């Protein structure tokens, strides 16, 4: 029983894309030197590319140059979305509050708690400046009595 594999097809496709294999022993001097020079150049380029990537990762320079700007953009975008969401929530709460205020007040009577009578009387000191010839009046001062806790 045979298994179907796409790996074999990919290998065949790669082989078709490459130039046909050349036997360097059958080449004359010009094509022979050109063949080896091209082979050395491609190998050197591959080695330099590999080493460059490794050195860059060791030195930590493989991160994008303007990553801080990209991060700042996404942070500002996220903050704006959060602010919009907060604004929507506050508008919704304000609208609900206005609806509650507009409902008739007869449903729930309002009760206010007033403090009971205390032993001391309150004193308010009010001063007015007279602009005319009227004589100033004397103020009545009362004794302040401390309120028991």
C-alpha angles and dihedrals in degrees: 000000000000126000121220113229131178092201091076091052091050091051091050091049091052091050091052091052093054123077116262113274114270125212105220092201091067095050125099121237098273099049089037092058092042091052094052093042090053091047093050092046094052092046092049092049091050092050092048091049092050094047092045091056092048094048091047092052092048092050092045096237096123093093118100115275096234099034091126090060092049091049091048091051093052091045092052091046091051091048091050091051091050091049091050090050091050090049091051091049093049092047090050091049091048091050091051090048091052090050090052091049092051093054115101113274092218093085094071120025114224116239123192124196112225121193116250124249113287130208094245127066122228120247127207120191111205122179125192125188115227118222097191139051095285114129116242116254124231120249124237112228122197129202114258114231118200116241114239114240 
